[in-house]
Short mmCIF file of C-alpha atoms in Angstrom, two decimals:
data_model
loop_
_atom_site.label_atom_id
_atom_site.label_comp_id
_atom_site.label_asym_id
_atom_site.label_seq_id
_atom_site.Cartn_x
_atom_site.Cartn_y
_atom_site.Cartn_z
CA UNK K 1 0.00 0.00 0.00
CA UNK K 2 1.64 3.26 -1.17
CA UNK K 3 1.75 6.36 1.36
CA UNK K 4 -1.22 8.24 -0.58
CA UNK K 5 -3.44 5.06 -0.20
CA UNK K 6 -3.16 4.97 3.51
CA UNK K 7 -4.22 8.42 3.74
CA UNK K 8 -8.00 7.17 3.59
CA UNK K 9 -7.23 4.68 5.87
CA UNK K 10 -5.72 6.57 8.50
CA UNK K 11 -8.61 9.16 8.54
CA UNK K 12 -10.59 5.73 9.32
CA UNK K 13 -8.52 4.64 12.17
CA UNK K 14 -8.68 8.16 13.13
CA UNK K 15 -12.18 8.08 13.21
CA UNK K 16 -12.85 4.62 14.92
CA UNK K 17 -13.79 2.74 11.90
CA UNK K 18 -10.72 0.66 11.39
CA UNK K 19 -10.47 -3.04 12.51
CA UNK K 20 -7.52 -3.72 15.31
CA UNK K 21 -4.94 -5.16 12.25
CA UNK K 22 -5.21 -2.52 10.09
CA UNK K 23 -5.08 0.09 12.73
CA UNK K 24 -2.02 -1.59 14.38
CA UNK K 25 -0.19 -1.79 11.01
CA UNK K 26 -1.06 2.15 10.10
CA UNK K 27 0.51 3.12 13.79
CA UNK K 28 3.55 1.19 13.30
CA UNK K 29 4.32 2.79 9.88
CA UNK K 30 3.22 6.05 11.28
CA UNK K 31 5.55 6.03 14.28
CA UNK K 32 8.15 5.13 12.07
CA UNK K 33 8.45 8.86 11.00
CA UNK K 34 7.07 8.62 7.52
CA UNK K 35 6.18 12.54 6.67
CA UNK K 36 3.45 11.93 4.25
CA UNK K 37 1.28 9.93 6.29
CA UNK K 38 2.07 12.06 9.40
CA UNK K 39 0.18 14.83 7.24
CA UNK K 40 -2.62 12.01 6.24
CA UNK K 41 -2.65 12.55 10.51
CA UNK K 42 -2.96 15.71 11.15
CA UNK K 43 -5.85 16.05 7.79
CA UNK K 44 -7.46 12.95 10.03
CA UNK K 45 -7.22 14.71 13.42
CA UNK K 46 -8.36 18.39 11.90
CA UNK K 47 -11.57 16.25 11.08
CA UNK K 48 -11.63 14.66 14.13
CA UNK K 49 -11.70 17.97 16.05
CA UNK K 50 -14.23 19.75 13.73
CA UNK K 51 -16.66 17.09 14.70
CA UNK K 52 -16.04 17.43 17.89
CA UNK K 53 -16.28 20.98 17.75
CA UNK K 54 -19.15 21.34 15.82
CA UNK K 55 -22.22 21.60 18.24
CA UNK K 56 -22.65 25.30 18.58
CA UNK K 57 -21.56 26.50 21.75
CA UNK K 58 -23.66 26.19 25.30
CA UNK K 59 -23.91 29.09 27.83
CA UNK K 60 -22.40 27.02 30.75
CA UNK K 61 -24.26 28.22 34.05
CA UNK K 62 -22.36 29.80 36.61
CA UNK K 63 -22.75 27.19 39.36
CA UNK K 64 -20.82 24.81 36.65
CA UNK K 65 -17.50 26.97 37.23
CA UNK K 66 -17.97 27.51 41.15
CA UNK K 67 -18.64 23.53 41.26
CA UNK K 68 -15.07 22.79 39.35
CA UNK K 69 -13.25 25.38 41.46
CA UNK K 70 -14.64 23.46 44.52
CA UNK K 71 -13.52 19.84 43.06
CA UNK K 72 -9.97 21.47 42.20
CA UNK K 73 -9.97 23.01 45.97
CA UNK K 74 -11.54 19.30 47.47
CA UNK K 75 -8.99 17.64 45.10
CA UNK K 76 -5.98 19.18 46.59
CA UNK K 77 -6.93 19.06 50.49
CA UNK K 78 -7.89 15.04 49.62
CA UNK K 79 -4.12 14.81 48.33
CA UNK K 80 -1.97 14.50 51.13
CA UNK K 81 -4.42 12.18 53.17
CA UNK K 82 -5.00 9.71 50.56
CA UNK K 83 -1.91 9.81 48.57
CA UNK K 84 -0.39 6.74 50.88
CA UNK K 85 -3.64 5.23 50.82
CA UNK K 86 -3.97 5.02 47.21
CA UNK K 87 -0.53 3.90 47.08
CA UNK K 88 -1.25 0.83 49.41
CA UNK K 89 -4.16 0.00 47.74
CA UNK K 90 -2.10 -0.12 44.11
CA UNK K 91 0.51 -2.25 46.10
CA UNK K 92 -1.70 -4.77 47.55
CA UNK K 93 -3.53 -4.99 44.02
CA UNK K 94 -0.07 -5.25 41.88
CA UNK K 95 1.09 -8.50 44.82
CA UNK K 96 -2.46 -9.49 44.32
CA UNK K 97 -2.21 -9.99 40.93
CA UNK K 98 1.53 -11.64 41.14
CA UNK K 99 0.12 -13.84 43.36
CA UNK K 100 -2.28 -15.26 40.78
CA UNK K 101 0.11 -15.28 37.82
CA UNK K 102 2.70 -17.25 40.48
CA UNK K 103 0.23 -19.72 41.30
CA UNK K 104 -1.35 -20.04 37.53
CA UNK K 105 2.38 -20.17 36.58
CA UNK K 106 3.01 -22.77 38.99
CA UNK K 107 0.05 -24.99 38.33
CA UNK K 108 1.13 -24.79 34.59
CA UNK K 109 4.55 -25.75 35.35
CA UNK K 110 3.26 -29.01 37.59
CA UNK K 111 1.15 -29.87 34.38
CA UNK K 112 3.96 -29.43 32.03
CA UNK K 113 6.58 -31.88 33.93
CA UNK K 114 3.74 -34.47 34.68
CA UNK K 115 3.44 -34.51 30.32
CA UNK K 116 0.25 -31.82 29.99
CA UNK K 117 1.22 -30.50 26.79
CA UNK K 118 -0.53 -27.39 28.69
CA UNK K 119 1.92 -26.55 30.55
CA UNK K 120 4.62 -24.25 29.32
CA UNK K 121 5.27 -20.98 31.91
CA UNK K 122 7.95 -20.59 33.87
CA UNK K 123 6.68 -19.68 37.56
CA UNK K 124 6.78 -16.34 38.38
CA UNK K 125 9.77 -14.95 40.49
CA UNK K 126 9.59 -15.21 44.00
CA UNK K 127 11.96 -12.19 44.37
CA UNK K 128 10.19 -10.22 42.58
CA UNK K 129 7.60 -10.95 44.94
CA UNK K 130 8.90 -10.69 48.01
CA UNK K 131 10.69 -6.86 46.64
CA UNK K 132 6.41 -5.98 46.07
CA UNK K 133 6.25 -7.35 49.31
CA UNK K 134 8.84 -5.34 51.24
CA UNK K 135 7.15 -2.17 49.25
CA UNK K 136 3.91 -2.80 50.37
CA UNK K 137 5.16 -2.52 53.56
CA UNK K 138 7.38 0.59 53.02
CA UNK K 139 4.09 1.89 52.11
CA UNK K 140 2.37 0.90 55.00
CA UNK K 141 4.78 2.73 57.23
CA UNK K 142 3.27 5.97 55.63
CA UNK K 143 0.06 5.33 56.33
CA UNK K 144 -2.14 6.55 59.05
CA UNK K 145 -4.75 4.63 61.16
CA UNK K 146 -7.45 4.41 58.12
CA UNK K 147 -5.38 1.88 56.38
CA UNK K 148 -6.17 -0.68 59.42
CA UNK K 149 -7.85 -2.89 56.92
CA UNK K 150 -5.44 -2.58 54.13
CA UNK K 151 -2.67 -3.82 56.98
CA UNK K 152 -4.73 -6.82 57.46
CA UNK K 153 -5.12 -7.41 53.27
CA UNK K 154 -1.35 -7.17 53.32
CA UNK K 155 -1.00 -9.67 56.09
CA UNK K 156 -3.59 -12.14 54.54
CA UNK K 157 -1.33 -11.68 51.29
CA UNK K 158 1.80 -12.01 52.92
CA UNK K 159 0.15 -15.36 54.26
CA UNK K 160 -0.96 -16.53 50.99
CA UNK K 161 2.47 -15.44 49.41
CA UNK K 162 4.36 -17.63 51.48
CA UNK K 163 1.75 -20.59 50.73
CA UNK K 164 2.49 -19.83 47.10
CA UNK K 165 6.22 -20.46 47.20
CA UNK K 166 6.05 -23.12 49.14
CA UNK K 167 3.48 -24.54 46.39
CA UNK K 168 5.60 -23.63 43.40
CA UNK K 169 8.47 -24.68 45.17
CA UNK K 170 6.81 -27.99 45.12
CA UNK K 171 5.87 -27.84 41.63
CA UNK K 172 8.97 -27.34 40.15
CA UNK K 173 10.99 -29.91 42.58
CA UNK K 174 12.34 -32.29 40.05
CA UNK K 175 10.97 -35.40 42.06
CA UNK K 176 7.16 -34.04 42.77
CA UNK K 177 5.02 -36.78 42.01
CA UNK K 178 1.21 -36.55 40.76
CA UNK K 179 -1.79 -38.34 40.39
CA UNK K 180 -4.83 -37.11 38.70
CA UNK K 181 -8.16 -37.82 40.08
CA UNK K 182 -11.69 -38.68 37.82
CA UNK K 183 -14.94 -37.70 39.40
CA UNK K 184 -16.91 -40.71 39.93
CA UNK K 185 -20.81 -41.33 39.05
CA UNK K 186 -21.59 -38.83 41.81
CA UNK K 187 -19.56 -36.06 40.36
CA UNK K 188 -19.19 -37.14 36.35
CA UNK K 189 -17.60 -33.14 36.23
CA UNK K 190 -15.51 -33.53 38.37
CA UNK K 191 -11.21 -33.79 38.02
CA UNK K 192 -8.47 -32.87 40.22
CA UNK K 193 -4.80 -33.16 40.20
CA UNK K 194 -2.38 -34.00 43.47
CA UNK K 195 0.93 -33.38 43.37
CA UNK K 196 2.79 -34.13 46.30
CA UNK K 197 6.25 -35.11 47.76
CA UNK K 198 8.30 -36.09 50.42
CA UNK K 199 10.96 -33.84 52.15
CA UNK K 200 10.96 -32.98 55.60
CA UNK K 201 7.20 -34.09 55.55
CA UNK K 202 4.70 -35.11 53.33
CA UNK K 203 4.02 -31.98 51.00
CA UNK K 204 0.35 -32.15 49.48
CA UNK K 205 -1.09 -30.04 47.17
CA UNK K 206 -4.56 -30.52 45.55
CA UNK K 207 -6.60 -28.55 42.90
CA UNK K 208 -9.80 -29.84 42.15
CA UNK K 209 -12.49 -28.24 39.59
CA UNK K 210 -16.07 -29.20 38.74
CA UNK K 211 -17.25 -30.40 42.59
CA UNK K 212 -20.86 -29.60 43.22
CA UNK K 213 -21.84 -27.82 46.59
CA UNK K 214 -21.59 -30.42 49.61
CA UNK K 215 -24.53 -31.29 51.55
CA UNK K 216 -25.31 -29.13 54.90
CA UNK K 217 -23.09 -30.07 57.66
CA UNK K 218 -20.74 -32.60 54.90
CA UNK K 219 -17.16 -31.87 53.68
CA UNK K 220 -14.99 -33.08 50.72
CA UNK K 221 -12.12 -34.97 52.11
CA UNK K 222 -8.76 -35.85 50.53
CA UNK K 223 -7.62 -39.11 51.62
CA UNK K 224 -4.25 -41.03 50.36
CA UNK K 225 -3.69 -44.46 49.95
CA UNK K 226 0.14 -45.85 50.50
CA UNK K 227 1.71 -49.62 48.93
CA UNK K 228 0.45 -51.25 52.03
CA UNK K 229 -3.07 -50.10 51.16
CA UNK K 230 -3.67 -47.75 54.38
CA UNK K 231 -5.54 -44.43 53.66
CA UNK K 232 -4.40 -41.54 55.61
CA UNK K 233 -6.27 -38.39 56.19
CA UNK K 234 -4.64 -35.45 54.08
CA UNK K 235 -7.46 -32.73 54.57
CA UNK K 236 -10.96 -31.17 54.28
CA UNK K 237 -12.18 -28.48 52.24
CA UNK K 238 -15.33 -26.95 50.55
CA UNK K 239 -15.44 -26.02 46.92
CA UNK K 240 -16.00 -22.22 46.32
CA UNK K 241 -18.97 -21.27 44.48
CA UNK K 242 -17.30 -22.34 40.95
CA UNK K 243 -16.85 -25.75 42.16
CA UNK K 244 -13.16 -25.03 42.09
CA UNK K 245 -11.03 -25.75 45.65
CA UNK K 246 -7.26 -25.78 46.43
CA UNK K 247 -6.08 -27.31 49.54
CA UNK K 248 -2.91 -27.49 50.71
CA UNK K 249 -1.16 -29.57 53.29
CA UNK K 250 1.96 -30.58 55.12
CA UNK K 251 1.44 -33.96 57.32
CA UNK K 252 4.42 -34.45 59.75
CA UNK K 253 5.73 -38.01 60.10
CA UNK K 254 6.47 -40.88 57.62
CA UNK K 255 3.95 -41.09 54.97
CA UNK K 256 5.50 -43.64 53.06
CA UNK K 257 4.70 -43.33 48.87
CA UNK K 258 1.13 -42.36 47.74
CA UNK K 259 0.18 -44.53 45.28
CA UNK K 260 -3.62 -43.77 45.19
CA UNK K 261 -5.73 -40.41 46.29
CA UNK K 262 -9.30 -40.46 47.03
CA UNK K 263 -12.16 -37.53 47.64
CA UNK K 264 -14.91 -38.71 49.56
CA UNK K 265 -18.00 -36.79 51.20
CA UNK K 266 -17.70 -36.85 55.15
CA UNK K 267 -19.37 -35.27 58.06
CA UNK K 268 -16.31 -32.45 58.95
CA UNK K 269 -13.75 -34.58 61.63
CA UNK K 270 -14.59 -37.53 59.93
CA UNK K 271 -11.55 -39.90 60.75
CA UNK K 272 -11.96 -42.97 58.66
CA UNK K 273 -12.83 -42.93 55.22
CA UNK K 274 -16.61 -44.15 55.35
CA UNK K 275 -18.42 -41.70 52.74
CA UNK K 276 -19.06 -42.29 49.37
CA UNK K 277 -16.05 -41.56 47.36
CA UNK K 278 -16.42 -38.52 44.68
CA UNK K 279 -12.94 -38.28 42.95
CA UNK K 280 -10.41 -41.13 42.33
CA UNK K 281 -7.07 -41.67 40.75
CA UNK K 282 -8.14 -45.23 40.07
CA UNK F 1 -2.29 24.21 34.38
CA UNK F 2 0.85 21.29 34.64
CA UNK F 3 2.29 23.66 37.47
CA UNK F 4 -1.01 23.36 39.33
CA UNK F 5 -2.28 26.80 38.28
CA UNK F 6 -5.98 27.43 38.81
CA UNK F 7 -5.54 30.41 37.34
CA UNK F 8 -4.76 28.61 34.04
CA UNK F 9 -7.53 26.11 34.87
CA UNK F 10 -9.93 28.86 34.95
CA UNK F 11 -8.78 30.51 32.07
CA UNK F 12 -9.05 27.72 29.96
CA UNK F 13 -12.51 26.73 31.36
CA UNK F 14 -13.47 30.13 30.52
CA UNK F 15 -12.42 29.79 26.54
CA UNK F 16 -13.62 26.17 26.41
CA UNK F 17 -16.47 25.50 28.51
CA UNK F 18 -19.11 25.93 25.93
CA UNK F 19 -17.54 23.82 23.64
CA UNK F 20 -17.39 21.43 25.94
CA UNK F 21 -20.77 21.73 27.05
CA UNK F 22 -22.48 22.10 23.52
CA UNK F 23 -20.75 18.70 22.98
CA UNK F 24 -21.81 16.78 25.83
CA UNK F 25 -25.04 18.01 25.29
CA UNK F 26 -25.07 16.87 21.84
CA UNK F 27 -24.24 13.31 23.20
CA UNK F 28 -25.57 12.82 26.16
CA UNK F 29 -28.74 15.06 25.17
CA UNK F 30 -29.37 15.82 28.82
CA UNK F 31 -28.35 19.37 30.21
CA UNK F 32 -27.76 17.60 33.94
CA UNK F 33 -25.86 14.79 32.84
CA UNK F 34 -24.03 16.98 30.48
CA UNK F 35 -22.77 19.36 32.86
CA UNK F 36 -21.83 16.58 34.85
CA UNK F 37 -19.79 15.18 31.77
CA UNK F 38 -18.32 18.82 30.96
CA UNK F 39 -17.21 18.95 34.94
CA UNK F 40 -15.35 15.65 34.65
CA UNK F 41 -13.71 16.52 31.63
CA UNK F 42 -12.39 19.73 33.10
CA UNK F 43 -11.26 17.84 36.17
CA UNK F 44 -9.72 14.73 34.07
CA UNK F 45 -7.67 17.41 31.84
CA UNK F 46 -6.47 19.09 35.27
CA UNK F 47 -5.53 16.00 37.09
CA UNK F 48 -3.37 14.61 34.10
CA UNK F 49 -1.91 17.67 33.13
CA UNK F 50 1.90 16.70 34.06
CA UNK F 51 1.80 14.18 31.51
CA UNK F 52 -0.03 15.52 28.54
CA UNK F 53 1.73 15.76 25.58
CA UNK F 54 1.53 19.02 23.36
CA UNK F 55 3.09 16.75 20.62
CA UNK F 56 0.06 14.34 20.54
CA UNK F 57 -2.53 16.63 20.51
CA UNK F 58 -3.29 20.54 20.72
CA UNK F 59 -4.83 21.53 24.42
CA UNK F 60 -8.31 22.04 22.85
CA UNK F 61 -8.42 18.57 20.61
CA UNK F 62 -7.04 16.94 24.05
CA UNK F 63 -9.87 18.92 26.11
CA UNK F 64 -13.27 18.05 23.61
CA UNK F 65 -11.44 14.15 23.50
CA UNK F 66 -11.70 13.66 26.50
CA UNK F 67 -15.34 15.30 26.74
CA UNK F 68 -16.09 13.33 24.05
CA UNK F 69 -15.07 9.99 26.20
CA UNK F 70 -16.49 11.14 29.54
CA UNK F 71 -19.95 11.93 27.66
CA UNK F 72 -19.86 7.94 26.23
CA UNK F 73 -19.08 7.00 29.58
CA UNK F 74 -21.77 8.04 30.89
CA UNK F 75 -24.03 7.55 27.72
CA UNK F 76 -23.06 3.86 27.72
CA UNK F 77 -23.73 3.57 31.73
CA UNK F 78 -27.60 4.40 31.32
CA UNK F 79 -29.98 2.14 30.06
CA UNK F 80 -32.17 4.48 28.09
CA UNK F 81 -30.70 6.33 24.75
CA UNK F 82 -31.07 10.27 24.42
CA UNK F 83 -33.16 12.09 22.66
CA UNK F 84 -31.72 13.43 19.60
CA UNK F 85 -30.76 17.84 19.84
CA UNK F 86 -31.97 19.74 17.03
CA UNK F 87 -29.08 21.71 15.64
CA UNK F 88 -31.06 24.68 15.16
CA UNK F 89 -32.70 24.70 18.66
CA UNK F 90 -28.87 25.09 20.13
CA UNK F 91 -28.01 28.01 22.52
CA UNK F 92 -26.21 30.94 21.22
CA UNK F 93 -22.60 31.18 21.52
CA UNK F 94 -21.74 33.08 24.30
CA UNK F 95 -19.75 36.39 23.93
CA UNK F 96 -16.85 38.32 25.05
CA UNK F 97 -14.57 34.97 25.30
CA UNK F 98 -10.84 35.59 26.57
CA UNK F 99 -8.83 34.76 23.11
CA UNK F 100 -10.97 36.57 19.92
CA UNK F 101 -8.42 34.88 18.04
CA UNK F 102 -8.48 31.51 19.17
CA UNK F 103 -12.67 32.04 18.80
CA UNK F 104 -12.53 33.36 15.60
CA UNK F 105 -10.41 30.34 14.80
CA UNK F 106 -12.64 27.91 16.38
CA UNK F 107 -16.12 29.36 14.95
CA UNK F 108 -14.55 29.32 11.64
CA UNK F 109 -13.61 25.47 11.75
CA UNK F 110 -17.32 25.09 13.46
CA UNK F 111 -18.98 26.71 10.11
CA UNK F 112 -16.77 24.55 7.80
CA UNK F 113 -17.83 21.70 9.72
CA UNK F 114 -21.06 22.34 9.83
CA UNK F 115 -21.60 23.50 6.49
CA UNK F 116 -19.63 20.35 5.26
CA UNK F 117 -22.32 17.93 7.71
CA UNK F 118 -25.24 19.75 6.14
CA UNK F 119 -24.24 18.82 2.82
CA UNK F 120 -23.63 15.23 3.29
CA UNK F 121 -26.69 12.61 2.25
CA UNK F 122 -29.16 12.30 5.33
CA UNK F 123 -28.10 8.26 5.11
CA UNK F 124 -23.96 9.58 5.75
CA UNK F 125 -24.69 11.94 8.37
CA UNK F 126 -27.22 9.89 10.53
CA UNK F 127 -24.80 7.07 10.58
CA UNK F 128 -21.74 9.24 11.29
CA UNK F 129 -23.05 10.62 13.61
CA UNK F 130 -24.49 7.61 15.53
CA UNK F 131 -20.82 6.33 15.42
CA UNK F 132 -19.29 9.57 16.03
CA UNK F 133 -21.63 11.84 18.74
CA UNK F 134 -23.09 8.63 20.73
CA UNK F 135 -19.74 5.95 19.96
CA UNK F 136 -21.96 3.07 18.47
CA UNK F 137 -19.97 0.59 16.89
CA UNK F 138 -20.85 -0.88 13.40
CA UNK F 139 -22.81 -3.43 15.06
CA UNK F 140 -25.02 -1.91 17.55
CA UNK F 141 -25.85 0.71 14.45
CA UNK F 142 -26.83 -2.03 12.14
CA UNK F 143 -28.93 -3.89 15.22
CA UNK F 144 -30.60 -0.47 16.34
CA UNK F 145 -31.34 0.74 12.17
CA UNK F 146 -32.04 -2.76 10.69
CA UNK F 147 -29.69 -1.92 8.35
CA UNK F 148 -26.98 -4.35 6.99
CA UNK F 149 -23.62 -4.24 8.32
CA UNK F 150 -21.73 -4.16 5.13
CA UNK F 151 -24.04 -1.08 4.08
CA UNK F 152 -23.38 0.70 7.42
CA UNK F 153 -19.84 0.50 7.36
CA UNK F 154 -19.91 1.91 3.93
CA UNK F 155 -22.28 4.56 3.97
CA UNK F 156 -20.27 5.75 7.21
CA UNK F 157 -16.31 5.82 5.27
CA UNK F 158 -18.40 7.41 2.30
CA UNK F 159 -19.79 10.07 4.98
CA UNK F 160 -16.15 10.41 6.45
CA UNK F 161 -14.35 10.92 3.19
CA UNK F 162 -16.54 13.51 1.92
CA UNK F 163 -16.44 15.30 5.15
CA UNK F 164 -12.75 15.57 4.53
CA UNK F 165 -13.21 16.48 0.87
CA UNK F 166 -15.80 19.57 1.50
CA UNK F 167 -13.51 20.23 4.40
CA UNK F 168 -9.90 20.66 2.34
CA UNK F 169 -12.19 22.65 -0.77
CA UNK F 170 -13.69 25.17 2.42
CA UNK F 171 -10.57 25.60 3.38
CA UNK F 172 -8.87 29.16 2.38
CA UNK F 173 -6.70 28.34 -1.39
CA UNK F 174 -7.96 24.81 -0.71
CA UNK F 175 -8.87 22.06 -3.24
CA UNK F 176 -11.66 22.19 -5.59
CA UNK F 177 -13.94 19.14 -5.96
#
């Protein structure tokens, strides 16, 4: 396409009526410093502003101007009070967020080494975590007593945050072993994966999607099964409202290998496996 | 205004407000929800002043952009659609502005504009300026008109390039169609 047949196309992506390929090829070419179609531009954006100019001009009342001199005033006395405030909040949503890509990451990685063609990210950086971590805190330290429950966020985060190395930690460990679990005729949507492995305890990590709601007063419980054919308690938990669950457990004390994992439906403190089972690696 | 100057604020609410205003109005077609649009434009433009960018865009295009947005905004929020402004029913423009130049300028470029929208087929206007004024996209105008979408994407790049044609020929030692 020659220079003087983008010029009807830019005055299109000018005007919104370009589709995102198009428009993305015209800015490339445009930022590249080519002087005709900068012109094309500025022809496009002269149109642009006599539409937007065109509506003969209002008689704005007077209360319009005392009302924006009094937002200006309000926005500058709001400044210094809420500056560390906003601050926080953009810190606890930025470790928020690198929480989720670390344990998305993480998950993907576990997939990838067990043979999910799926898997393919490389786990986020706990460093770079912990440095959003230390500068949540930083701006913490600025804050005043309003930010009482944006301290507690950070603290819940800081909890989860140290759940989520320890969980990609395990994910990436070379020897983490994992089973995959099929909902049975209860739960035909059902499927979970357990990854788990042995260092200075038994290191357990489940994620389980497609669980219906339990029954009042009933939990899901993950139970494993070693070579001798003993199940062991791992854990309860309750799906969220997605039918999606995480648990996440360290048993003290020798384990021995897993070579089977089972979900059943028990009343919570249930001790021995005696519900029907839901999920099974088979 | 990127030193924190109210002054400058006010000055340039003073030049631009009824610009501003007209447009929102023309959008939003509500004179309460447009001087709440015209307000948050002001405000928008004097909370991101450090980092506009005189290279991008002239203080005035950057100004009735962002009124343009904040008007959508808000159009898009409600349910209900506005009712459409006749052109002719529009207030005066008000008088004694700060900059005669800059207005003379301005109301020029508005009469070109104008003149160069009235002459455009009913079918081009009403479709550029659903997709201009109210920021309906090819689909929505096409679902709302019955019309196909093929047809309204057309009609609209017809509507745009002829704008731009009447536009350069209005213009002073400007091209002849």
């Amino acid at each position: 396409m020659s220079c003087e047949e983008r010029r009807d196309a830019i005055l299109f992506w000018v005007m919104g009526q370009l589709e995102p390929g198009p428009a993305e090829e015209l800015r490339l070419h445009v930022s590249g410093g080519c002087a005709a179609c900068a012109a094309h531009l500025a022809e496009a954006r002269e149109l642009e502003l006599g539409l937007l100019l065109a509506p003969l001009p209002a008689e704005p009342p007077d209360s319009l101007r005392r009302r924006l001199v009094e937002r200006i005033a309000g926005a500058r006395a709001e400044v210094p009070r809420l500056a560390p405030a906003r601050r926080l909040r953009a810190r606890v949503a930025a470790i928020a967020a690198a929480l989720a890509v670390a344990l998305a990451a993480g998950y993907r990685l576990g997939g990838a080494r067990s043979g999910d063609s799926t898997g393919s990210a490389a786990p986020a950086d706990a460093a770079t975590l912990a440095e959003e971590l230390a500068a949540a805190r930083e701006a913490l330290e600025e804050s005043d007593a309003e930010l009482g429950g944006l301290e507690a966020s950070v603290r819940d985060l800081e909890t989860r945050l140290a759940e989520a190395r320890e969980q990609i930690r395990l994910l990436r460990a070379a020897d983490v072993q994992r089973l995959a679990l099929a909902g049975s005729a209860a739960q035909p949507s059902a499927r979970a994966e357990m990854f788990w492995q042995w260092r200075d305890g038994y290191y357990c990590y489940l994620h389980v999607e497609g669980l219906r709601a339990p029954p009042q007063g009933r939990v899901y419980v993950l139970w494993i099964e070693d070579d001798a054919g003993e199940r062991r308690l791992v854990g309860e938990f309750v799906p969220d409202a997605a039918g999606g669950a995480e648990l996440w457990v360290r048993i003290g004390g020798e384990a021995g290998h897993a070579r089977a994992a089972l979900v059943t439906l028990e009343p919570a403190g249930a001790g021995v496996p005696a519900g029907e089972v839901q999920l099974t690696s088979g | 205004m990127k030193s924190g100057d109210a002054r400058a604020l006010e000055l340039f609410y003073a030049r631009h407000a009824g610009a501003v205003l007209a447009l929102c109005r023309r959008i939003l077609g509500d004179s309460g929800e447009a001087e709440e649009a015209t307000l948050d434009s002001f405000v928008q433009v004097w909370d991101r002043a450090a980092s506009y960018d005189p290279r991008r865009a002239s203080p005035v295009a950057y100004l009735m952009a962002v009124a343009r947005s904040r008007a959508i905004d808000r159009l898009r929020a409600r349910a209900r659609r506005p009712h459409p402004i006749d052109w002719a029913g529009e207030a005066p423009a008000p008088t004694g502005t700060p900059d005669a130049l800059d207005e003379t300028l301005l109301a020029e470029r508005r009469e070109r504009m104008r003149a160069a929208l009235g002459a455009l087929a009913e079918r081009e206007r009403h479709l550029v300026e659903l997709s201009f004024y109210q920021g309906l996209s090819h689909r929505e105008i096409t679902e709302r008109l019955g019309i196909p979408l093929g047809t309204v994407k057309t009609r609209i790049r017809q509507g745009l390039l002829r704008l731009r044609d009447r536009l350069r020929s209005a213009e002073p030692g400007g091209e002849r169609p």
